[in-house]
GROMACS .gro file of C-alpha atoms in nm:
model
  185
    1CYS     CA    1   8.597  14.349   9.055
    2ARG     CA    2   8.246  14.274   8.943
    3SER     CA    3   8.117  14.289   8.592
    4PHE     CA    4   7.943  14.624   8.590
    5ARG     CA    5   7.694  14.489   8.337
    6SER     CA    6   7.536  14.291   8.617
    7ILE     CA    7   7.511  14.560   8.884
    8ASP     CA    8   7.327  14.890   8.895
    9ASP     CA    9   7.528  15.216   8.896
   10GLN     CA   10   7.413  15.285   9.252
   11PHE     CA   11   7.621  14.989   9.371
   12ARG     CA   12   7.954  15.120   9.244
   13ILE     CA   13   8.177  15.420   9.276
   14GLY     CA   14   8.398  15.468   8.971
   15ASP     CA   15   8.579  15.143   8.897
   16LEU     CA   16   8.499  14.988   9.235
   17CYS     CA   17   8.193  14.797   9.342
   18TYR     CA   18   8.037  14.917   9.666
   19ASP     CA   19   8.168  14.608   9.849
   20CYS     CA   20   8.528  14.702   9.766
   21VAL     CA   21   8.462  15.065   9.861
   22ARG     CA   22   8.334  14.955  10.204
   23TRP     CA   23   8.643  14.741  10.262
   24GLU     CA   24   8.878  15.018  10.152
   25GLU     CA   25   8.709  15.274  10.378
   26ASP     CA   26   8.760  15.050  10.683
   27PRO     CA   27   9.087  15.158  10.850
   28GLU     CA   28   9.155  14.801  10.963
   29TRP     CA   29   9.128  14.655  10.609
   30GLY     CA   30   9.194  14.929  10.356
   31GLY     CA   31   9.501  14.904  10.136
   32PHE     CA   32   9.576  14.534  10.170
   33LEU     CA   33   9.402  14.378   9.870
   34ASP     CA   34   9.486  14.584   9.564
   35GLU     CA   35   9.228  14.421   9.335
   36ASN     CA   36   9.009  14.116   9.289
   37ILE     CA   37   8.913  13.974   8.951
   38SER     CA   38   8.630  13.725   8.932
   39ILE     CA   39   8.610  13.533   8.607
   40PHE     CA   40   8.249  13.414   8.622
   41GLN     CA   41   7.922  13.535   8.769
   42TYR     CA   42   7.799  13.322   9.058
   43ASN     CA   43   7.452  13.193   8.964
   44ASP     CA   44   7.252  12.871   9.006
   45PHE     CA   45   7.437  12.694   8.725
   46PHE     CA   46   7.778  12.789   8.863
   47LYS     CA   47   7.667  12.693   9.213
   48GLU     CA   48   7.586  12.339   9.092
   49ILE     CA   49   7.914  12.303   8.902
   50LEU     CA   50   8.109  12.429   9.202
   51ALA     CA   51   7.929  12.189   9.436
   52ARG     CA   52   8.027  11.898   9.210
   53PHE     CA   53   8.386  12.019   9.196
   54LYS     CA   54   8.437  12.124   9.554
   55PHE     CA   55   8.210  11.911   9.768
   56ARG     CA   56   8.157  11.597   9.559
   57GLY     CA   57   8.522  11.565   9.459
   58ASP     CA   58   8.487  11.590   9.081
   59TYR     CA   59   8.852  11.691   9.028
   60LEU     CA   60   8.818  11.673   8.649
   61LEU     CA   61   8.609  11.991   8.659
   62SER     CA   62   8.934  12.178   8.732
   63LYS     CA   63   9.008  12.131   8.360
   64VAL     CA   64   8.687  12.320   8.274
   65PHE     CA   65   8.814  12.628   8.457
   66ALA     CA   66   9.180  12.603   8.351
   67ASP     CA   67   9.170  12.796   8.021
   68SER     CA   68   8.981  13.090   8.168
   69LEU     CA   69   9.219  13.109   8.461
   70MET     CA   70   9.524  13.069   8.237
   71ASN     CA   71   9.412  13.354   8.011
   72THR     CA   72   9.362  13.581   8.310
   73LEU     CA   73   9.691  13.489   8.480
   74ARG     CA   74   9.892  13.542   8.159
   75THR     CA   75   9.806  13.912   8.170
   76MET     CA   76   9.950  13.957   8.519
   77ASP     CA   77  10.298  14.060   8.624
   78ALA     CA   78  10.328  13.852   8.940
   79ASP     CA   79  10.612  13.687   9.127
   80LEU     CA   80  10.408  13.427   9.313
   81PHE     CA   81  10.074  13.251   9.261
   82VAL     CA   82   9.931  13.145   9.597
   83PRO     CA   83   9.625  12.922   9.628
   84ILE     CA   84   9.415  12.992   9.935
   85PRO     CA   85   9.482  12.691  10.158
   86LEU     CA   86   9.227  12.466  10.319
   87SER     CA   87   9.254  12.356  10.679
   88ASP     CA   88   9.388  12.002  10.723
   89GLU     CA   89   9.035  11.891  10.811
   90ARG     CA   90   8.881  12.039  10.493
   91LEU     CA   91   9.163  11.899  10.279
   92TYR     CA   92   9.100  11.554  10.426
   93GLU     CA   93   8.723  11.583  10.364
   94ARG     CA   94   8.759  11.701  10.002
   95GLY     CA   95   9.071  11.512   9.898
   96PHE     CA   96   9.223  11.814   9.717
   97ASN     CA   97   9.248  12.191   9.734
   98GLN     CA   98   9.026  12.331   9.459
   99ALA     CA   99   9.225  12.656   9.424
  100GLU     CA  100   9.549  12.463   9.384
  101ALA     CA  101   9.387  12.222   9.137
  102ILE     CA  102   9.272  12.496   8.899
  103LEU     CA  103   9.606  12.676   8.925
  104LYS     CA  104   9.798  12.359   8.832
  105GLU     CA  105   9.557  12.274   8.549
  106ALA     CA  106   9.609  12.628   8.415
  107GLY     CA  107   9.982  12.550   8.392
  108PHE     CA  108  10.106  12.760   8.685
  109SER     CA  109  10.308  12.643   8.984
  110PRO     CA  110  10.152  12.715   9.320
  111THR     CA  111  10.359  12.871   9.595
  112HIS     CA  112  10.253  12.749   9.935
  113LEU     CA  113  10.299  13.057  10.152
  114LEU     CA  114  10.004  13.019  10.383
  115THR     CA  115   9.861  12.762  10.615
  116ARG     CA  116   9.507  12.783  10.742
  117ILE     CA  117   9.406  12.765  11.103
  118HIS     CA  118   9.102  12.536  11.116
  119SER     CA  119   8.770  12.704  11.165
  120GLU     CA  120   8.406  12.630  11.101
  121LYS     CA  121   8.300  12.627  10.735
  122GLN     CA  122   8.270  12.977  10.589
  123SER     CA  123   7.940  12.884  10.421
  124LYS     CA  124   7.785  12.839  10.765
  125LYS     CA  125   7.874  13.194  10.876
  126THR     CA  126   7.688  13.522  10.826
  127ARG     CA  127   7.855  13.810  10.642
  128SER     CA  128   7.930  13.983  10.972
  129GLU     CA  129   8.079  13.666  11.124
  130ARG     CA  130   8.303  13.619  10.818
  131ILE     CA  131   8.427  13.977  10.828
  132HIS     CA  132   8.498  13.983  11.202
  133LEU     CA  133   8.693  13.658  11.222
  134PRO     CA  134   9.030  13.661  11.391
  135GLN     CA  135   9.322  13.598  11.153
  136VAL     CA  136   9.272  13.255  10.992
  137PHE     CA  137   9.613  13.221  10.822
  138GLN     CA  138   9.978  13.184  10.914
  139ILE     CA  139  10.277  13.240  10.684
  140PHE     CA  140  10.546  12.982  10.617
  141ASP     CA  141  10.858  13.180  10.703
  142GLU     CA  142  11.093  12.995  10.465
  143ILE     CA  143  10.996  13.207  10.163
  144ASN     CA  144  11.101  13.571  10.140
  145ILE     CA  145  10.809  13.779  10.016
  146GLU     CA  146  10.967  14.121  10.065
  147ASN     CA  147  10.861  14.345   9.771
  148LYS     CA  148  10.694  14.053   9.589
  149LYS     CA  149  10.385  14.081   9.372
  150ILE     CA  150  10.146  13.806   9.479
  151VAL     CA  151   9.829  13.674   9.321
  152LEU     CA  152   9.593  13.485   9.552
  153ILE     CA  153   9.373  13.218   9.390
  154ASP     CA  154   9.039  13.107   9.532
  155ASP     CA  155   8.713  12.961   9.407
  156VAL     CA  156   8.448  13.214   9.514
  157TYR     CA  157   8.452  13.573   9.637
  158THR     CA  158   8.157  13.598   9.875
  159THR     CA  159   8.232  13.870  10.130
  160GLY     CA  160   8.603  13.912  10.053
  161SER     CA  161   8.696  13.821  10.409
  162THR     CA  162   8.915  13.520  10.325
  163LEU     CA  163   9.114  13.706  10.060
  164ARG     CA  164   9.154  14.017  10.275
  165HIS     CA  165   9.279  13.815  10.572
  166ALA     CA  166   9.542  13.658  10.348
  167ALA     CA  167   9.632  13.990  10.184
  168LYS     CA  168   9.665  14.169  10.517
  169LEU     CA  169   9.901  13.904  10.652
  170LEU     CA  170  10.114  13.901  10.334
  171LYS     CA  171  10.135  14.281  10.304
  172SER     CA  172  10.225  14.304  10.673
  173ALA     CA  173  10.510  14.060  10.600
  174GLY     CA  174  10.647  14.284  10.325
  175ALA     CA  175  10.466  14.193  10.002
  176GLU     CA  176  10.446  14.489   9.765
  177TRP     CA  177  10.121  14.414   9.588
  178ILE     CA  178   9.839  14.165   9.637
  179GLN     CA  179   9.577  14.082   9.377
  180SER     CA  180   9.329  13.799   9.387
  181ILE     CA  181   9.154  13.597   9.123
  182THR     CA  182   8.844  13.397   9.198
  183LEU     CA  183   8.642  13.177   8.970
  184ALA     CA  184   8.320  13.352   9.064
  185ARG     CA  185   8.175  13.649   9.247
   0.00000   0.00000   0.00000
């Protein structure tokens, strides 16, 4: 979900941005992610703040995002809030999972449903490479997600590939509804 103030009418169809329309028209990916909400617009200022938070380990910046995330999450009827996991290698490099940090600072308990299979950094991949990745997640089987409403939390929606991989896996395992919230788009 993009702010339609920032995109021209030619890049949307009804209430969907063209990116979401393309995903939904793809028979392999349509119907898995019910909606994405991005709180902020990704711009040069946000890029710098995110770099400090994510890559330079400034954990305190999670408090900056907490109120906005909390206000958005309060409006949702969800059973589980699931931060997108990092691979063990990325978690070691960064020292914390940024999606989990903002979720906790917003006052919500994360449910760890997914584990990530290590792969090369997403930022180093082209759009096509991101979209055509093999499945990058596995589900922890201990938690029953049958008919659950799940909200995925991540920092940035770039191509939607990460969120759609997670949503596809969770819906295939029985989740009823998958929505995602990202800090920026």
